[in-house]
C-alpha atoms as one frame of an Amber mdcrd trajectory, in Angstrom:
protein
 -15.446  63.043   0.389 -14.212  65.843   2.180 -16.541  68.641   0.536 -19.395
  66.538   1.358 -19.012  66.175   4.907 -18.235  69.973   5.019 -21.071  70.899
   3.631 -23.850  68.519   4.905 -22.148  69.808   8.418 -22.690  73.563   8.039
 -26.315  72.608   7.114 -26.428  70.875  10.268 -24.957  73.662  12.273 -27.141
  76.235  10.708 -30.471  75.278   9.873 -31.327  72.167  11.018 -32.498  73.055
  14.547 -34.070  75.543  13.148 -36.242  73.125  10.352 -39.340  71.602  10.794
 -40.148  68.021  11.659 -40.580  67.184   7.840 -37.349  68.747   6.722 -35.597
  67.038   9.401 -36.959  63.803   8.091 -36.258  64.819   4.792 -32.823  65.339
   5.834 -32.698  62.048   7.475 -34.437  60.093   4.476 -31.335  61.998   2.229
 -28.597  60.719   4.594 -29.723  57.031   3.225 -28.608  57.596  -0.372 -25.030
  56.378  -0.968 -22.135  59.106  -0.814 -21.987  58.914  -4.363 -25.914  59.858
  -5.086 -25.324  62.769  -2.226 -22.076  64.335  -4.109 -24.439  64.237  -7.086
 -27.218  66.214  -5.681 -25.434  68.494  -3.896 -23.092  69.556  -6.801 -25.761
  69.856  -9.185 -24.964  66.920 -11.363 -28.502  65.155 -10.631 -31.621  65.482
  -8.722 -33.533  63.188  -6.081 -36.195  61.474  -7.409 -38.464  63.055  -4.475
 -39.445  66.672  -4.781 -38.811  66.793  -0.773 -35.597  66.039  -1.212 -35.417
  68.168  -4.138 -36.110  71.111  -2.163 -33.788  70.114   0.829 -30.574  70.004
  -1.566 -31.635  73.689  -2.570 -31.115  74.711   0.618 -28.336  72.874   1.518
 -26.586  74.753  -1.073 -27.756  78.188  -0.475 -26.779  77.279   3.315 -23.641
  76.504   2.187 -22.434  79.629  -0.654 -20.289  81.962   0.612 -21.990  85.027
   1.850 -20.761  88.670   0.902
């Protein structure tokens, strides 16, 4: 999975020094869920259950869209 590790590494790279202590953890809490539940979240096919999480994969995404 490719496009997952892509784009879980450009979060990392841009915004995770940059996060605080409980979006780091909520980073590290979303690294636990199998690869499978991760390409689900992060291509918009289903949500975490927590709204932490919920709110992480958000920004995953906008950290990852192309910018003009």
């Amino acid at each position: 999975m490719r496009e997952l590790d892509l784009l879980l590494t450009r979060y990392l790279d841009t915004a995770y020094d940059r996060a605080g202590q409980a979006e780091q953890a909520a980073f590290e809490a979303l690294l636990e869920h199998p690869d499978e539940d991760l390409w689900r979240y992060l291509f918009e096919q289903a949500a975490p259950a927590e709204a932490r999480l919920t709110e992480l994969v958000d920004k995953i995404r906008r950290t990852a869209a192309p910018h003009p």
